[in-house]
Short mmCIF file of C-alpha atoms and ligand atoms in Angstrom, two decimals:
data_model
loop_
_atom_site.label_atom_id
_atom_site.label_comp_id
_atom_site.label_asym_id
_atom_site.label_seq_id
_atom_site.Cartn_x
_atom_site.Cartn_y
_atom_site.Cartn_z
CA MET A 34 -16.42 -3.36 -2.93
CA GLU A 35 -17.17 -0.12 -1.12
CA LYS A 36 -20.06 1.83 -2.60
CA ASN A 37 -18.29 5.18 -2.22
CA GLY A 38 -14.85 6.65 -1.92
CA ASN A 39 -13.25 4.65 -4.73
CA ARG A 40 -10.27 6.06 -6.60
CA LEU A 41 -8.92 5.60 -10.09
CA VAL A 42 -5.25 6.52 -10.18
CA THR A 43 -2.70 6.59 -13.01
CA LYS A 44 0.98 6.36 -12.11
CA GLY A 45 3.56 7.07 -14.78
CA ILE A 46 1.29 6.18 -17.68
CA SER A 47 2.97 6.39 -21.08
CA GLN A 48 1.73 5.31 -24.47
CA LYS A 49 3.50 5.46 -27.79
CA PHE A 50 2.59 4.31 -31.27
CA THR A 51 4.66 3.74 -34.35
CA GLN A 52 3.32 5.38 -37.47
CA GLY A 53 5.42 4.36 -40.44
CA LYS A 54 9.00 4.89 -39.33
CA GLU A 55 8.09 7.44 -36.73
CA GLU A 56 7.37 6.79 -33.09
CA ILE A 57 4.89 9.16 -31.50
CA ILE A 58 4.60 9.57 -27.77
CA VAL A 59 0.92 10.22 -27.11
CA LEU A 60 0.98 10.01 -23.31
CA ASN A 61 4.15 10.90 -21.46
CA ASN A 62 4.42 9.75 -17.86
CA ILE A 63 1.01 10.85 -16.62
CA ASP A 64 0.11 10.81 -12.94
CA SER A 65 -3.50 11.54 -12.08
CA ILE A 66 -6.15 10.83 -9.45
CA PHE A 67 -9.89 10.59 -10.08
CA MET A 68 -12.22 10.41 -7.10
CA GLN A 69 -15.65 8.83 -7.22
CA GLU A 70 -17.22 11.86 -5.51
CA LYS A 71 -16.29 14.19 -8.37
CA ASN A 72 -16.91 14.82 -12.05
CA TYR A 73 -14.07 15.33 -14.49
CA ALA A 74 -13.73 16.56 -18.06
CA ILE A 75 -10.78 15.52 -20.22
CA THR A 76 -10.34 18.01 -23.04
CA GLY A 77 -7.70 18.67 -25.67
CA ILE A 78 -7.45 19.15 -29.42
CA SER A 79 -8.12 16.33 -31.85
CA GLY A 80 -5.23 13.86 -31.74
CA SER A 81 -4.06 15.00 -28.28
CA GLY A 82 -4.67 11.51 -26.86
CA LYS A 83 -8.06 11.76 -25.13
CA SER A 84 -9.34 8.42 -26.45
CA THR A 85 -5.96 6.78 -25.83
CA PHE A 86 -6.01 7.98 -22.20
CA ILE A 87 -9.68 7.07 -21.63
CA HIS A 88 -9.17 3.56 -23.06
CA ILE A 89 -6.20 2.95 -20.74
CA LEU A 90 -8.05 4.41 -17.74
CA ALA A 91 -11.01 2.13 -18.47
CA GLY A 92 -8.79 -0.97 -18.74
CA LEU A 93 -9.53 -1.49 -22.45
CA ASP A 94 -5.94 -0.93 -23.58
CA LYS A 95 -2.65 -1.48 -21.83
CA PRO A 96 -0.13 1.36 -21.50
CA CYS A 97 3.46 0.81 -22.64
CA ALA A 98 4.57 1.97 -19.17
CA GLY A 99 2.94 2.76 -15.85
CA ASN A 100 -0.08 1.48 -13.99
CA VAL A 101 -3.75 2.24 -13.53
CA PHE A 102 -4.95 1.52 -10.02
CA PHE A 103 -8.51 1.06 -8.88
CA ASN A 104 -7.91 1.70 -5.19
CA ASN A 105 -4.96 -0.67 -4.63
CA ILE A 106 -5.50 -2.98 -7.59
CA ALA A 107 -3.32 -2.46 -10.69
CA ILE A 108 -6.01 -3.16 -13.28
CA ASN A 109 -3.62 -3.30 -16.23
CA GLU A 110 -1.95 -6.29 -14.57
CA LEU A 111 -5.12 -8.31 -14.00
CA PRO A 112 -5.50 -11.48 -16.09
CA ALA A 113 -8.15 -11.17 -18.82
CA ASN A 114 -10.91 -13.07 -16.98
CA LYS A 115 -10.51 -11.03 -13.77
CA LEU A 116 -10.29 -7.81 -15.74
CA SER A 117 -13.61 -8.42 -17.55
CA LEU A 118 -15.31 -9.25 -14.27
CA PHE A 119 -13.90 -6.11 -12.68
CA LEU A 120 -14.85 -3.89 -15.63
CA ASN A 121 -18.37 -5.28 -15.80
CA LYS A 122 -18.97 -4.41 -12.13
CA SER A 123 -16.91 -1.33 -11.45
CA ILE A 124 -16.69 0.75 -14.61
CA GLY A 125 -19.46 1.78 -16.97
CA LEU A 126 -18.40 2.81 -20.45
CA VAL A 127 -20.04 5.07 -22.99
CA PHE A 128 -18.61 5.95 -26.39
CA GLN A 129 -19.39 8.45 -29.12
CA SER A 130 -21.53 5.84 -30.90
CA PRO A 131 -23.97 3.86 -28.75
CA HIS A 132 -22.73 0.38 -29.86
CA LEU A 133 -26.05 -1.30 -29.06
CA ILE A 134 -26.85 -4.81 -30.26
CA ARG A 135 -29.28 -4.28 -33.13
CA GLU A 136 -31.03 -7.66 -32.85
CA LEU A 137 -31.88 -7.17 -29.18
CA SER A 138 -34.66 -4.92 -27.83
CA VAL A 139 -33.87 -1.84 -25.78
CA ILE A 140 -34.51 -3.64 -22.48
CA GLU A 141 -32.48 -6.68 -23.55
CA ASN A 142 -29.54 -4.40 -24.35
CA ILE A 143 -29.82 -2.74 -20.94
CA ILE A 144 -29.88 -5.97 -18.91
CA LEU A 145 -26.85 -7.50 -20.69
CA PRO A 146 -24.29 -6.48 -18.02
CA GLY A 147 -26.52 -8.06 -15.36
CA MET A 148 -26.95 -11.30 -17.31
CA ILE A 149 -23.15 -11.45 -17.85
CA ALA A 150 -22.70 -10.99 -14.09
CA GLY A 151 -25.06 -13.96 -13.53
CA LYS A 152 -27.85 -11.98 -11.87
CA ASP A 153 -31.43 -13.19 -11.64
CA LYS A 154 -33.48 -12.24 -14.73
CA ASN A 155 -36.42 -10.83 -12.75
CA ASP A 156 -34.08 -8.66 -10.68
CA CYS A 157 -32.42 -7.53 -13.91
CA GLU A 158 -35.76 -6.53 -15.40
CA LYS A 159 -36.67 -4.58 -12.25
CA ARG A 160 -33.40 -2.68 -12.42
CA ALA A 161 -33.88 -2.09 -16.17
CA HIS A 162 -37.34 -0.62 -15.52
CA GLU A 163 -35.86 1.79 -12.97
CA LEU A 164 -33.16 2.83 -15.48
CA LEU A 165 -35.65 3.14 -18.34
CA GLN A 166 -37.70 5.55 -16.21
CA LYS A 167 -34.55 7.46 -15.36
CA VAL A 168 -33.49 7.90 -19.00
CA GLY A 169 -37.09 8.60 -20.08
CA LEU A 170 -37.45 5.63 -22.44
CA PHE A 171 -39.82 3.30 -20.62
CA ASP A 172 -42.28 3.40 -23.51
CA LYS A 173 -39.55 2.31 -25.94
CA LYS A 174 -38.41 -0.72 -23.95
CA ASP A 175 -39.53 -3.36 -26.45
CA GLN A 176 -38.36 -1.54 -29.56
CA LYS A 177 -35.15 -2.26 -31.43
CA PRO A 178 -32.29 0.29 -31.24
CA GLY A 179 -32.63 1.02 -34.98
CA GLU A 180 -36.10 2.46 -34.29
CA LEU A 181 -34.71 5.08 -31.89
CA SER A 182 -33.07 8.45 -32.57
CA GLY A 183 -29.32 8.93 -31.97
CA GLY A 184 -29.92 10.73 -28.67
CA GLN A 185 -32.36 8.03 -27.51
CA GLN A 186 -29.85 5.30 -28.42
CA GLN A 187 -27.18 7.12 -26.42
CA ARG A 188 -29.57 7.16 -23.43
CA VAL A 189 -29.96 3.37 -23.79
CA ALA A 190 -26.14 3.04 -23.86
CA ILE A 191 -25.97 5.10 -20.66
CA ALA A 192 -28.62 2.93 -18.97
CA ARG A 193 -26.61 -0.17 -19.95
CA ALA A 194 -23.39 1.39 -18.61
CA LEU A 195 -25.12 2.16 -15.30
CA PHE A 196 -26.74 -1.24 -14.94
CA ASN A 197 -24.32 -2.72 -12.41
CA GLU A 198 -24.02 0.54 -10.44
CA PRO A 199 -20.38 1.10 -11.37
CA ALA A 200 -18.09 3.24 -9.22
CA PHE A 201 -17.11 5.24 -12.31
CA LEU A 202 -18.81 6.07 -15.55
CA ILE A 203 -16.18 6.79 -18.19
CA ALA A 204 -17.33 8.32 -21.44
CA ASP A 205 -15.34 9.15 -24.59
CA GLU A 206 -17.07 12.01 -26.45
CA PRO A 207 -20.58 10.91 -25.39
CA THR A 208 -22.13 13.96 -27.05
CA GLY A 209 -19.89 13.92 -30.14
CA ASN A 210 -22.65 12.81 -32.53
CA LEU A 211 -25.43 14.91 -31.01
CA ASP A 212 -26.75 18.43 -31.48
CA LEU A 213 -26.35 20.94 -28.67
CA ALA A 214 -29.84 20.49 -27.20
CA THR A 215 -29.65 16.67 -27.21
CA GLY A 216 -26.07 16.75 -25.92
CA THR A 217 -27.18 18.98 -23.05
CA THR A 218 -29.91 16.51 -22.03
CA ILE A 219 -27.30 13.71 -22.04
CA ILE A 220 -24.98 15.70 -19.77
CA ASP A 221 -27.94 16.62 -17.50
CA LEU A 222 -28.77 12.91 -17.31
CA LEU A 223 -25.19 11.89 -16.47
CA LEU A 224 -24.94 14.56 -13.75
CA SER A 225 -28.26 13.53 -12.23
CA CYS A 226 -27.08 9.89 -12.18
CA HIS A 227 -23.98 11.08 -10.36
CA GLN A 228 -26.16 12.89 -7.82
CA GLU A 229 -28.58 10.02 -7.36
CA TRP A 230 -26.28 6.99 -7.48
CA GLY A 231 -22.89 8.49 -6.74
CA MET A 232 -20.78 7.22 -9.61
CA GLY A 233 -17.78 9.36 -10.55
CA LEU A 234 -17.93 10.80 -14.06
CA ILE A 235 -14.88 11.05 -16.32
CA ILE A 236 -15.89 12.50 -19.66
CA SER A 237 -13.71 13.35 -22.62
CA SER A 238 -15.08 16.07 -24.87
CA HIS A 239 -14.25 18.73 -27.42
CA ASP A 240 -17.31 20.66 -26.36
CA ALA A 241 -16.85 23.57 -23.96
CA TYR A 242 -20.47 23.27 -22.82
CA VAL A 243 -19.71 19.73 -21.57
CA ALA A 244 -16.43 20.58 -19.83
CA GLU A 245 -17.95 23.60 -18.07
CA ARG A 246 -20.49 21.40 -16.30
CA MET A 247 -17.82 19.24 -14.60
CA ASP A 248 -16.14 19.92 -11.24
CA GLU A 249 -12.65 19.70 -12.69
CA ILE A 250 -11.30 20.20 -16.19
CA TYR A 251 -8.12 18.55 -17.42
CA VAL A 252 -6.43 19.32 -20.71
CA LEU A 253 -4.26 16.84 -22.62
CA SER A 254 -1.46 18.53 -24.51
CA GLU A 255 1.89 17.24 -25.76
CA GLY A 256 1.57 14.04 -23.81
CA LYS A 257 0.82 15.71 -20.49
CA LEU A 258 -2.38 16.17 -18.51
CA HIS A 259 -2.81 19.64 -17.01
CA ARG A 260 -5.46 20.74 -14.55
CA GLU A 261 -7.32 23.76 -15.86
CA ARG A 262 -9.66 24.61 -13.04
CA LEU A 263 -9.02 24.34 -9.32
N1 LIG B 202 -3.67 2.18 -32.53
C1 LIG B 202 -2.97 3.25 -32.92
N2 LIG B 202 -1.89 3.12 -33.73
C2 LIG B 202 -1.16 4.19 -34.10
N3 LIG B 202 -1.43 5.46 -33.71
C3 LIG B 202 -2.49 5.65 -32.91
C4 LIG B 202 -3.32 4.57 -32.47
N4 LIG B 202 -4.31 5.06 -31.67
C5 LIG B 202 -4.11 6.40 -31.64
N5 LIG B 202 -3.01 6.76 -32.37
C6 LIG B 202 -2.48 8.13 -32.51
O1 LIG B 202 -2.41 8.71 -31.21
C7 LIG B 202 -2.77 10.09 -31.26
C8 LIG B 202 -3.90 10.33 -30.26
O2 LIG B 202 -5.09 9.71 -30.73
P1 LIG B 202 -6.45 9.76 -29.91
O3 LIG B 202 -7.45 9.01 -30.68
O4 LIG B 202 -6.18 9.35 -28.51
O5 LIG B 202 -6.76 11.34 -29.93
P2 LIG B 202 -8.07 12.12 -29.44
O6 LIG B 202 -7.60 13.22 -28.55
O7 LIG B 202 -9.05 11.17 -28.89
O8 LIG B 202 -8.60 12.76 -30.80
P3 LIG B 202 -10.14 13.07 -31.26
O9 LIG B 202 -10.51 14.35 -30.52
O10 LIG B 202 -10.00 13.30 -32.71
O11 LIG B 202 -10.99 11.91 -30.90
C9 LIG B 202 -3.10 10.40 -32.72
O12 LIG B 202 -1.97 10.99 -33.29
C10 LIG B 202 -3.38 9.04 -33.31
O13 LIG B 202 -3.02 9.03 -34.67
MG1 LIG B 203 -10.98 10.57 -29.46
#
């Protein structure tokens, strides 16, 4: 895979859910292009479909219509084994909660994507040390996630998401559980990773202070995705 210039593209993405007897259309025929060189915010009121869109974009859920392309590959059509391999290498994911494995140490959590990809353990540890320095948690490497603050745990989750040098880092409300100061350090960290390693950022957020830091802001409303800033 090329290191740079990758594209994530949605073509005609729709998603609907049935709630009781009602059918709600959450995403209505959305076309969009995300370039690795840029940073994007996905905003919109609660219930507008941000998580639904992010999950489809990241290959975690399948849309009821349309395709998500990574360059020329329709990822929603990949068989499960190929999809996991692709996701592990090409897309890093961060959620509102860190979802770390409690029984494993910080460094063991971070090297998981490398171990899954079959990489050499020493190489994995070297990469983990680099990431631990980057997220400012080298001194916590042998602790368990439960011994870290929420913001520190989110930094571990980011280091894990970056482990395989993905083309895109996709985050659903990564600062949602954090205070303003801690949230700002997380966004600073993500932007500096973009600068240093070149992964495209696609971040959903309620928070104006997050959206303002991105190159482009998109708003989800009534099933459509609108560009807010040129
Ligand atoms: N699995 C599901 N089954 C039924 N309805 C769903 C499902 N997932 C999401 N929805 C509905 O889709 C709509 C969009 O939900 P989504 O979680 O994408 O919104 P959101 O913009 O992420 O909201 P928030 O800002 O609160 O996180 C909501 O009306 C929600 O109830
Ligand atoms: Mg959400």
